[in-house]
mmCIF file of C-alpha atoms and ligand atoms in Angstrom:
data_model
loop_
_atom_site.group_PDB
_atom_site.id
_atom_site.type_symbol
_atom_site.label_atom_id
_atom_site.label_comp_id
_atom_site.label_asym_id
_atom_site.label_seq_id
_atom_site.Cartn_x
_atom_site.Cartn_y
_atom_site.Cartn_z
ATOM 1 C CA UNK W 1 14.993 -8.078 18.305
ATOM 2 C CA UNK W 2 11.892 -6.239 19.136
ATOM 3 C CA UNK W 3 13.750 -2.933 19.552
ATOM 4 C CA UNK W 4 15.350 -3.264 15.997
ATOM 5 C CA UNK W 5 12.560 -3.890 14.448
ATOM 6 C CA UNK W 6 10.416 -1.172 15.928
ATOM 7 C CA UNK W 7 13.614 1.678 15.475
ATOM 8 C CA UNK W 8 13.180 4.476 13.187
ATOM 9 C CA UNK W 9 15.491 5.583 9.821
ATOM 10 C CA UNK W 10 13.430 8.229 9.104
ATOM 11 C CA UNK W 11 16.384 10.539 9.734
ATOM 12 C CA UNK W 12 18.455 8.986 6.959
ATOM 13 C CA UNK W 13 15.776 8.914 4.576
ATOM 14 C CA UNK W 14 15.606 12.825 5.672
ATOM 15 C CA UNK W 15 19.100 13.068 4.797
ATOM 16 C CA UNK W 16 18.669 11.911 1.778
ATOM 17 C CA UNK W 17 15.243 13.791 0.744
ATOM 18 C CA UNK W 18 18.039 16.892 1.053
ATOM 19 C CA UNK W 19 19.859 15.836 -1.591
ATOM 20 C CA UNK W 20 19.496 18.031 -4.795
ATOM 21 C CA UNK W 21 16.523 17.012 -6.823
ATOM 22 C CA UNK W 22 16.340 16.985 -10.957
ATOM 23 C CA UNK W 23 19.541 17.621 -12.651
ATOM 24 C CA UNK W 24 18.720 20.144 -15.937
ATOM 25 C CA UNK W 25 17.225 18.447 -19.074
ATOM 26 C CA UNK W 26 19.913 17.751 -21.558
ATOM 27 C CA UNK W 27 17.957 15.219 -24.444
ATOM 28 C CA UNK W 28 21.018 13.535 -25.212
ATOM 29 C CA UNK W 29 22.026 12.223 -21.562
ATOM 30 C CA UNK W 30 20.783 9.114 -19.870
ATOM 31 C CA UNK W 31 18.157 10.880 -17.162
ATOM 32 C CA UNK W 32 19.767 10.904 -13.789
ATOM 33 C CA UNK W 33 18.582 11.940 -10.355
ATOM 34 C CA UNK W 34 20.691 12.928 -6.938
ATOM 35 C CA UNK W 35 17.785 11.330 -5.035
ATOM 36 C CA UNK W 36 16.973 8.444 -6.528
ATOM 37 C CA UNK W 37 21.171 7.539 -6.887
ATOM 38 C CA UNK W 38 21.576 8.298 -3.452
ATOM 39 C CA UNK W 39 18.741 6.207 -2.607
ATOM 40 C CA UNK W 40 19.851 3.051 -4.958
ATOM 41 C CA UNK W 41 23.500 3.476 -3.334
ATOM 42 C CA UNK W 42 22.420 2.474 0.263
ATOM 43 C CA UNK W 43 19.918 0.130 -0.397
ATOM 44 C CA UNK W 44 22.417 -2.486 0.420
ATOM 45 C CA UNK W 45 22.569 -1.759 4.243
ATOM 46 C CA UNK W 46 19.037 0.207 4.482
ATOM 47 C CA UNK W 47 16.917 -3.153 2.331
ATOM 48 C CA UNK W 48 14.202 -5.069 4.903
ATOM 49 C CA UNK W 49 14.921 -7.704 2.427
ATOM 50 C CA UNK W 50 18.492 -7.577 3.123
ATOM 51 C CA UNK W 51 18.102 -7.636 6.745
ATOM 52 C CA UNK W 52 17.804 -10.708 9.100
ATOM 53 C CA UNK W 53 14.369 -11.673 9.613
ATOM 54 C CA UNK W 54 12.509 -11.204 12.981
ATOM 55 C CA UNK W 55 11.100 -14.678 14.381
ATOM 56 C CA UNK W 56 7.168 -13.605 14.713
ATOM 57 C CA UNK W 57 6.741 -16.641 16.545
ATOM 58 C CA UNK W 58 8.948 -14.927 19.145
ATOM 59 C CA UNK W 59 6.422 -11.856 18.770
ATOM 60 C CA UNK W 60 3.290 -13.130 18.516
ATOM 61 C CA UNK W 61 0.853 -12.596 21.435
ATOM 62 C CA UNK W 62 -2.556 -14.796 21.676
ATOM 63 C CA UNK W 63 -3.901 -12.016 23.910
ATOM 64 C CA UNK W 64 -3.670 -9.032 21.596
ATOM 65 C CA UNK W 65 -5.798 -8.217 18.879
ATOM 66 C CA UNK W 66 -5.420 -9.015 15.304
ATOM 67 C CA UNK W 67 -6.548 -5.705 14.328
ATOM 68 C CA UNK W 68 -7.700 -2.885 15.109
ATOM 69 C CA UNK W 69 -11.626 -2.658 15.901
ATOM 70 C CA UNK W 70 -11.764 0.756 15.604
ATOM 71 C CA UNK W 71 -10.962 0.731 11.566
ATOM 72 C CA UNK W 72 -13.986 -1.701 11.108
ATOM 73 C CA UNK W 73 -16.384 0.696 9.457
ATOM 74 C CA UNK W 74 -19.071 -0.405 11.467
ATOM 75 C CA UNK W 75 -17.753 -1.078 14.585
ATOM 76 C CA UNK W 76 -20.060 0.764 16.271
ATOM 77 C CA UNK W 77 -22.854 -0.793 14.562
ATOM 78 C CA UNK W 78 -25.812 -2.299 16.679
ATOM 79 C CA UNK W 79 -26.383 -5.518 15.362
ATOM 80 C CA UNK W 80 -22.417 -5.790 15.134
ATOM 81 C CA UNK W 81 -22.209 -4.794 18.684
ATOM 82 C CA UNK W 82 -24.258 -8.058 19.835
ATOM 83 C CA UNK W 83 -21.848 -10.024 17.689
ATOM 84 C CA UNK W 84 -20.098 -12.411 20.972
ATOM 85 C CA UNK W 85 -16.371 -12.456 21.546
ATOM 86 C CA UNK W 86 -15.050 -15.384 19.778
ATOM 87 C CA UNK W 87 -16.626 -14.357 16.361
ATOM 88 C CA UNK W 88 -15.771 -10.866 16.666
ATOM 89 C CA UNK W 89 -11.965 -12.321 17.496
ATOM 90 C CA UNK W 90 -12.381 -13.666 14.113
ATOM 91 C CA UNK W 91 -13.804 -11.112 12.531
ATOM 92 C CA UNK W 92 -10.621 -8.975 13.560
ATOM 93 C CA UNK W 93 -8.234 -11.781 12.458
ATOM 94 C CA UNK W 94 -9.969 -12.036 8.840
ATOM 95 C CA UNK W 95 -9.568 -8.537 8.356
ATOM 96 C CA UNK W 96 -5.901 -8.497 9.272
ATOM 97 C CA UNK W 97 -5.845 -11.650 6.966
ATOM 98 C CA UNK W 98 -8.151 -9.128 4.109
ATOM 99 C CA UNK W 99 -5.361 -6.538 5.095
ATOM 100 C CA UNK W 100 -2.418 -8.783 3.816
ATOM 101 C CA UNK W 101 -4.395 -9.762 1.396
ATOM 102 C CA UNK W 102 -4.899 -6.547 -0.595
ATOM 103 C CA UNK W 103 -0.983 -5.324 0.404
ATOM 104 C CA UNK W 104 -0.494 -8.368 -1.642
ATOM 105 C CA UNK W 105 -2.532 -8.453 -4.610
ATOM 106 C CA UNK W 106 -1.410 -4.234 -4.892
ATOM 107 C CA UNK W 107 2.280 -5.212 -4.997
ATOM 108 C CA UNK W 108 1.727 -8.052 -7.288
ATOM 109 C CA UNK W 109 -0.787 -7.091 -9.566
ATOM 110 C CA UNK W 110 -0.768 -2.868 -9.571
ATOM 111 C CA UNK W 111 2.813 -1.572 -8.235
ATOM 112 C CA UNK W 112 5.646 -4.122 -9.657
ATOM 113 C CA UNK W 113 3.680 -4.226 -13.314
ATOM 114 C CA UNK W 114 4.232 -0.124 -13.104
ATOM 115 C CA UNK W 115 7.805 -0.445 -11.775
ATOM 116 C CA UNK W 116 8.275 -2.771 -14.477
ATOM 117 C CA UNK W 117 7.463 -0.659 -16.977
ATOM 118 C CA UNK W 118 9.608 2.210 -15.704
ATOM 119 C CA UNK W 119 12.564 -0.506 -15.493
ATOM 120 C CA UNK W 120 12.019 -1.272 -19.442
ATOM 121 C CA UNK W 121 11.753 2.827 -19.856
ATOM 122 C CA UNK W 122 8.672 2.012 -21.510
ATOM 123 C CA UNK W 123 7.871 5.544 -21.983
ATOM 124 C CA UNK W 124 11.059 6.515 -23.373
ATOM 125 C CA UNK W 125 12.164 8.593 -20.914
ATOM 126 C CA UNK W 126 15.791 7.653 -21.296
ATOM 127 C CA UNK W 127 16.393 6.696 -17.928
ATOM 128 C CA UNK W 128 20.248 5.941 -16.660
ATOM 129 C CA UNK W 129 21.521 3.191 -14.736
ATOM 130 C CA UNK W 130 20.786 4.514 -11.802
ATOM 131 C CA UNK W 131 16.815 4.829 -11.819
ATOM 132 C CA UNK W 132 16.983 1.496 -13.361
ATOM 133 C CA UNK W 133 18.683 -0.170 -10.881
ATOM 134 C CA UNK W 134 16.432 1.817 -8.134
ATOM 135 C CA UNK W 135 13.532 0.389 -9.733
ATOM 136 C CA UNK W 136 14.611 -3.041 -9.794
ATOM 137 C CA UNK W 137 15.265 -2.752 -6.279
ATOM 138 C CA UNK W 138 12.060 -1.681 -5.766
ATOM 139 C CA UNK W 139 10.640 -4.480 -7.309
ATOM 140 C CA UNK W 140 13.087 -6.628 -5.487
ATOM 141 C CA UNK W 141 11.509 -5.226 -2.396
ATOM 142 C CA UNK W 142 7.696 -5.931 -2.843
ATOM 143 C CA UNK W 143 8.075 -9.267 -3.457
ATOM 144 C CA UNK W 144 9.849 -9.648 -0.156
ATOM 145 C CA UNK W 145 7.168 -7.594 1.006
ATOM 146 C CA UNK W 146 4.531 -10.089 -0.307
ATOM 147 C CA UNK W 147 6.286 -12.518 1.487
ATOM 148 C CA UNK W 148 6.451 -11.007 4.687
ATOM 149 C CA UNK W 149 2.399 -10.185 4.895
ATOM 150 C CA UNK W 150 2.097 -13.872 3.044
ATOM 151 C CA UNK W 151 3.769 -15.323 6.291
ATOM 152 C CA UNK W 152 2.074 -13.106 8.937
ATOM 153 C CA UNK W 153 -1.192 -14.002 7.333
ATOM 154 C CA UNK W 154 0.225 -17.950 7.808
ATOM 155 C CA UNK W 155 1.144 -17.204 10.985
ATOM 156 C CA UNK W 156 -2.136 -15.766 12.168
ATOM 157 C CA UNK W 157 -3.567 -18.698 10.801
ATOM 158 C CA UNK W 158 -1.278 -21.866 12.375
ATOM 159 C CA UNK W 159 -1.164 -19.485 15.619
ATOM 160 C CA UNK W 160 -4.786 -19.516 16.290
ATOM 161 C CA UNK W 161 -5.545 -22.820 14.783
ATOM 162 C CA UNK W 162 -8.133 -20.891 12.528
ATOM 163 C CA UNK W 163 -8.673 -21.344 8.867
ATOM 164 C CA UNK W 164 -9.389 -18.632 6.830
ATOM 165 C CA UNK W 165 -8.502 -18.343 3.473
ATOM 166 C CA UNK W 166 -7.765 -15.318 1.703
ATOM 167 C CA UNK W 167 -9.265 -17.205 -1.624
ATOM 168 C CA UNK W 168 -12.535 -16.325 0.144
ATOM 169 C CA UNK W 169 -12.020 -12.794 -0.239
ATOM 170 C CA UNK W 170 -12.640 -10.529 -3.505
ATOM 171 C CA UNK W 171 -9.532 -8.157 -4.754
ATOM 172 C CA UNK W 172 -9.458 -5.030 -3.006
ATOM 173 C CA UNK W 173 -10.549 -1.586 -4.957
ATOM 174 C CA UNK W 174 -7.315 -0.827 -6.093
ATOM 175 C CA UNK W 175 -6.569 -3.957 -7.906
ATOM 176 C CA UNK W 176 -10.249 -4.050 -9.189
ATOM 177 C CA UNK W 177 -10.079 -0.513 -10.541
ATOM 178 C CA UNK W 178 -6.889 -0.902 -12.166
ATOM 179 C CA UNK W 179 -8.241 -3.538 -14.361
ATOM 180 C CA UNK W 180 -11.284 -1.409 -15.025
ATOM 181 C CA UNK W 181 -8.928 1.616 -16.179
ATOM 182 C CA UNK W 182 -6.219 -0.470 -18.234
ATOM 183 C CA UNK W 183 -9.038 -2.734 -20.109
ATOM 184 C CA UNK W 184 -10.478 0.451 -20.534
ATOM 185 C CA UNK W 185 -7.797 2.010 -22.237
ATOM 186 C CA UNK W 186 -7.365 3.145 -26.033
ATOM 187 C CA UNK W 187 -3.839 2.140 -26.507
ATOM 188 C CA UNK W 188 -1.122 0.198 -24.993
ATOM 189 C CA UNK W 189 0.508 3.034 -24.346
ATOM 190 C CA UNK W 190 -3.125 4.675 -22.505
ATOM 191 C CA UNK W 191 -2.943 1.371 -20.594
ATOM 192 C CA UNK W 192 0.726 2.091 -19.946
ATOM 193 C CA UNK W 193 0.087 5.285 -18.462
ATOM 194 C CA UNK W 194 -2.852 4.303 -16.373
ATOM 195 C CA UNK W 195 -0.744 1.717 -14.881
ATOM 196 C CA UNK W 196 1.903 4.665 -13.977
ATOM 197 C CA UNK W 197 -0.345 6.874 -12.177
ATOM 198 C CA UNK W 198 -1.972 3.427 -10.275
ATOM 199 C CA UNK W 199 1.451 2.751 -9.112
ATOM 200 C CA UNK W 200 2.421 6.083 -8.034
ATOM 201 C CA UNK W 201 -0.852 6.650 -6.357
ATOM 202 C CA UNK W 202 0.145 3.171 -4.607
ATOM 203 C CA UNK W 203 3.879 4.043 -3.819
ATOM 204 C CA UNK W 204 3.201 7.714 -2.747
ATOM 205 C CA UNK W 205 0.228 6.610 -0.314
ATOM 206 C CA UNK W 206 0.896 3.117 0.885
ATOM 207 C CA UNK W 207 2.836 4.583 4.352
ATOM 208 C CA UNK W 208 -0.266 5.755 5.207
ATOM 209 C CA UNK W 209 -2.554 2.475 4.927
ATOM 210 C CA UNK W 210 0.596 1.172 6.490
ATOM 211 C CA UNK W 211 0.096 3.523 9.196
ATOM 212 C CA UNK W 212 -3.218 2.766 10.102
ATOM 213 C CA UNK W 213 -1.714 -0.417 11.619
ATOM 214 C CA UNK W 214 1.649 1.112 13.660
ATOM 215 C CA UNK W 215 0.693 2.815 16.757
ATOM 216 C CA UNK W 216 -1.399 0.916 18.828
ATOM 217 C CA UNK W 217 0.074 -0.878 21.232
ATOM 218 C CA UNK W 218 -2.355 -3.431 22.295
ATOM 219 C CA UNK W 219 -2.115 -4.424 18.653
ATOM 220 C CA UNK W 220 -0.413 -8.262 17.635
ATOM 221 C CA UNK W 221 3.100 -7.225 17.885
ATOM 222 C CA UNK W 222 3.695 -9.564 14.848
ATOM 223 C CA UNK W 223 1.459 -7.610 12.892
ATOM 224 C CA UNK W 224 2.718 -4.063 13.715
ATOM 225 C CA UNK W 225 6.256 -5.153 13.026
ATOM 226 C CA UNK W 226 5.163 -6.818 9.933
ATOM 227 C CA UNK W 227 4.079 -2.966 8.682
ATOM 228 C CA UNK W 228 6.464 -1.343 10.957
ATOM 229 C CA UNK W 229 9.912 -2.814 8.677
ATOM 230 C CA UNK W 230 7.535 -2.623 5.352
ATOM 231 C CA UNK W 231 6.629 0.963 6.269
ATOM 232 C CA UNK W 232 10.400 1.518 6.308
ATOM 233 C CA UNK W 233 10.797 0.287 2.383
ATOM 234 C CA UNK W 234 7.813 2.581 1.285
ATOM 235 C CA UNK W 235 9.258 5.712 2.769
ATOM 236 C CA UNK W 236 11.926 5.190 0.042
ATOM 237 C CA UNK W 237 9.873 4.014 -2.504
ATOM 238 C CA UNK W 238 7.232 7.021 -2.434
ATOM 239 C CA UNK W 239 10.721 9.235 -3.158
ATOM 240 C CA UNK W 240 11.860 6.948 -5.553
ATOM 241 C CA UNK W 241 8.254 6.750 -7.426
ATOM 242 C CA UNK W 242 7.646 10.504 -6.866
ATOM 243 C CA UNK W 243 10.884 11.411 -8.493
ATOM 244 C CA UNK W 244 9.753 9.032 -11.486
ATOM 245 C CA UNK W 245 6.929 10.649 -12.070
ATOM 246 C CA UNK W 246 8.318 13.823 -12.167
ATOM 247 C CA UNK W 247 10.832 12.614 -14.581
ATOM 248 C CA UNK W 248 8.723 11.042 -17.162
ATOM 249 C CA UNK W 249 5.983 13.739 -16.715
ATOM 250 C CA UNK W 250 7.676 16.348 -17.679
ATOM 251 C CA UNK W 251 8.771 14.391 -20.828
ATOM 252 C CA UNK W 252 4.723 13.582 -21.996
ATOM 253 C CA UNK W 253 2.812 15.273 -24.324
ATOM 254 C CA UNK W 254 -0.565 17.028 -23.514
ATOM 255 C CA UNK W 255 -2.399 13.963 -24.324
ATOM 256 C CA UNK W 256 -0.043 11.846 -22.555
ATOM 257 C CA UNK W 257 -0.303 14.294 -19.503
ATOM 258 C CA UNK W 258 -4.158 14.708 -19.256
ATOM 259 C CA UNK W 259 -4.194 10.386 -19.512
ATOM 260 C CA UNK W 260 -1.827 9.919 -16.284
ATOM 261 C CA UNK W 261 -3.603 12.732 -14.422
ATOM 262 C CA UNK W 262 -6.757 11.431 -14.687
ATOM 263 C CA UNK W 263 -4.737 7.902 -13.922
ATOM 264 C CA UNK W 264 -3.937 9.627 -10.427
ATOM 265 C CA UNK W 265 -7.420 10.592 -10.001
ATOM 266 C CA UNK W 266 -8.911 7.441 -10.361
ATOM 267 C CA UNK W 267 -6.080 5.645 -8.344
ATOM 268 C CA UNK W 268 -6.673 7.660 -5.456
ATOM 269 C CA UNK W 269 -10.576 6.897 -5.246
ATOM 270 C CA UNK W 270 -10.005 3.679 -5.507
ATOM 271 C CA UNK W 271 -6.620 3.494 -2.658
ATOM 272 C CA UNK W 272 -8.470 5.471 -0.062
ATOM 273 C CA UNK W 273 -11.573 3.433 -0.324
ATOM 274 C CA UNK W 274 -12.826 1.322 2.329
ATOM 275 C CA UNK W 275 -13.550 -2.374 0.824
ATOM 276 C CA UNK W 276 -17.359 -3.249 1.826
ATOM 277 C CA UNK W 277 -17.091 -6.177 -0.797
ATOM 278 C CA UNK W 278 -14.374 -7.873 1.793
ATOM 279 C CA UNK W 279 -16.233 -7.182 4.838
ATOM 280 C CA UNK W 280 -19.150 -8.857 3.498
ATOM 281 C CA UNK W 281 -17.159 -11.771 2.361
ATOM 282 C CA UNK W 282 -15.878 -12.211 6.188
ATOM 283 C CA UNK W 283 -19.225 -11.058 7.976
ATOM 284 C CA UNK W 284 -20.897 -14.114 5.914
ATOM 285 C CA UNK W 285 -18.430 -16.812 6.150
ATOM 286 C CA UNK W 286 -18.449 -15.697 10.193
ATOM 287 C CA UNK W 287 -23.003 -16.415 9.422
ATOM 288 C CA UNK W 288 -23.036 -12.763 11.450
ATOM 289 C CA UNK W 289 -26.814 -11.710 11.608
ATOM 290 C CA UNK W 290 -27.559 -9.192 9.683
ATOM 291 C CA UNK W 291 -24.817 -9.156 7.545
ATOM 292 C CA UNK W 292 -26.027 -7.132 4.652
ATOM 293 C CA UNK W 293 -27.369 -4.763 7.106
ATOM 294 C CA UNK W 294 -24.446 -3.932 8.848
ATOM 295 C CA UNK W 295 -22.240 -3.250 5.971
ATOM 296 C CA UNK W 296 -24.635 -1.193 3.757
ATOM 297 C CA UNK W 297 -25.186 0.987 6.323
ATOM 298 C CA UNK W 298 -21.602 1.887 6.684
ATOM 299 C CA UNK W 299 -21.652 1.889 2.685
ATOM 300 C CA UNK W 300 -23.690 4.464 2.494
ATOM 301 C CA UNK W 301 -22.195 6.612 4.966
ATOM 302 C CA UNK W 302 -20.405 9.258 4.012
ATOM 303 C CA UNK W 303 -18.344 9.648 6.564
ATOM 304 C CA UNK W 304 -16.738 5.706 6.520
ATOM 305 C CA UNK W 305 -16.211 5.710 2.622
ATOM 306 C CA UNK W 306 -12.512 6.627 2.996
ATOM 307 C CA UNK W 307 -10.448 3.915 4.884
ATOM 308 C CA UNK W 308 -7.065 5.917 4.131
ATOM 309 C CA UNK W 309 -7.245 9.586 4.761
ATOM 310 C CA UNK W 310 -3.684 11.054 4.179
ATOM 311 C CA UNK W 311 -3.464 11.923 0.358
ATOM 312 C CA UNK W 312 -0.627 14.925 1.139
ATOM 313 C CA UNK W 313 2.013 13.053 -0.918
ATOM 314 C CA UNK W 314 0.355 12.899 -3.759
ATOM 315 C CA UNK W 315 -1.084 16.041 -3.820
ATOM 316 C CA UNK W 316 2.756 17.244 -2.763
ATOM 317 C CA UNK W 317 3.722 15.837 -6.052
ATOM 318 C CA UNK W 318 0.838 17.226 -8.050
ATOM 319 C CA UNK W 319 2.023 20.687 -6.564
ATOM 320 C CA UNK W 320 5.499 20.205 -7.092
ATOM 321 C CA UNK W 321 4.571 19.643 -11.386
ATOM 322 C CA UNK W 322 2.304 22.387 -10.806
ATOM 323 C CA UNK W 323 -0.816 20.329 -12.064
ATOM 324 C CA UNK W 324 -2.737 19.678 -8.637
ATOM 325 C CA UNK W 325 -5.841 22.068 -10.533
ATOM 326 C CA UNK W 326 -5.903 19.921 -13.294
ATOM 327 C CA UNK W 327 -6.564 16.481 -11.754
ATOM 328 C CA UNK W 328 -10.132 15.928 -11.731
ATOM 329 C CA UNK W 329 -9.814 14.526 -8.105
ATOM 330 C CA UNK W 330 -11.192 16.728 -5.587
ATOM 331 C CA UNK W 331 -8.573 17.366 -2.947
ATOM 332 C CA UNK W 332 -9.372 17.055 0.719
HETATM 333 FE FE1 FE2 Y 1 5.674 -2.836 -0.496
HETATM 334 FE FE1 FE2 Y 2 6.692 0.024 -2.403
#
């Protein structure tokens, strides 16, 4: 089992990135795309949600780290550094439990309230069976998703007789800032928008929070297979959500436009962001001395402000609609 779920179908997903791209606007057809019906066609066989699941009891390893102590932003810190064993093994299990936590809440409260509106073609793009059914699928798929890091986060706790709730923890930036930019919307429609560019931003750049969690080896296998068969899903979906955005983009006025670009700017502060508000949360309910200390310092350095550093897809997409100069994001 371990072997399957560890595999790779990147080369498919290749295969299918090949595939010609927009077909030429014609305002009277239902909007189709190569990709995106390719993509629909084999989710059938290709699905994590249509797939038997792995038994993580099977997988799970008391021995191996919850996650990894080198993404703690202040793992190097001094006063963290006197911080004994069994509390620091707790530490790294709360933020693999924080990690779920905010895969979660973006799934359920930023990316399937996007797809959603691209499955009611709320911006009356016109879009064909197809994309429709793509995006259901998509939608389909995080909630499996949120099951999946739901149970490893259940698992982590039964497994190591711990309890920490994720009810402890604030929502991550992403969620938080999404609210902020949809209350602070003129319109339904602004709020509309905003939610489109939070989602794409989400769908375009999850692989590579995924990411941070794949390669190590002396990681809980539980946990890397966990991301490893969601990873799989979200190569799709970025395609899926890039081609979207295309779509409807180039179907927006100027207004319109200059509302979902700064949408992708904002959504992509807020996704690569490290979340000091959660590591406070856990360094308290752990009573680690020092607390405040240890995570302002890593707050207000410059250098550990970014958890997720891989933007390229979005800024890929920006390039592709030829607007990367006119997001007021500054590209790094
Ligand atoms: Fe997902
Ligand atoms: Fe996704």
């Amino acid at each position: 089992m371990t072997d399957n779920v560890f595999g790779d179908e990147a080369a498919e997903h290749e295969r299918l990135l090949r595939l010609p791209s927009l077909p030429p606007f014609d305002p009277s057809d239902r909007v189709e795309s190569a990709v995106i019906g390719a993509l629909a066609g084999s989710w059938p066989r290709r699905a994590v949600v249509k797939r038997p699941e792995p038994d993580l009891d099977d997988l799970f390893d008391p021995a191996k780290a919850d996650y990894p102590q080198t993404l703690i932003p202040f793992h190097d810190h001094d006063l963290f550094a006197k911080v004994d064993e069994p509390t620091r093994d707790r530490v790294l299990a709360w933020a693999w439990i924080g990690y779920n936590k905010n895969v979660m809440d973006v799934e359920q409260y930023v990316v399937n309230p996007g797809f959603r509106l691209l499955s009611q073609d709320a911006f009356g793009t016109g879009l064909g069976d197809p994309l429709t059914i793509a995006t259901m699928q998509a939608m389909v798929d995080e909630q499996y998703h949120t099951l999946m890091h739901l149970n490893a986060s259940a698992l982590t706790r039964r497994r190591r007789g711990w309890d920490l709730p994720e009810s402890r923890l604030p929502y991550g930036p992403t969620v938080r800032h999404h609210r902020a930019a949809v209350d602070a919307a003129d319109s339904p429609r602004g709020a509309a928008l905003v939610s489109l560019a939070f989602t794409t931003v989400a769908e375009t750049s999850i692989s590579s929070y995924l990411g941070l969690m794949t390669d190590d080896e002396d990681l809980q296998p539980v946990n890397r297979a966990t991301v490893v068969l969601h990873r799989r899903d979200e190569y799709c979906h970025s395609s899926i959500a890039g081609e979207l955005l295309k779509i409807v983009f180039e179907r927006l006025g100027g207004d319109d436009r200059r509302i979902l670009l700064a949408g992708l700017a904002d959504g992509l502060e807020a996704f690569r962001s490290n979340d000091f508000a959660t590591w406070s949360a856990v360094l308290e309910h752990e009573n680690v001395r020092g607390a405040d200390r240890i995570v302002a310092a890593a707050a207000h350095d410059a250098g550990r402000q970014r958890l997720v550093q891989d933007c390229s897809a979005i800024r890929r997409l920006c390039d592709d609609l030829g607007v990367s100069d006119d997001v007021p994001y500054e590209w790094s």
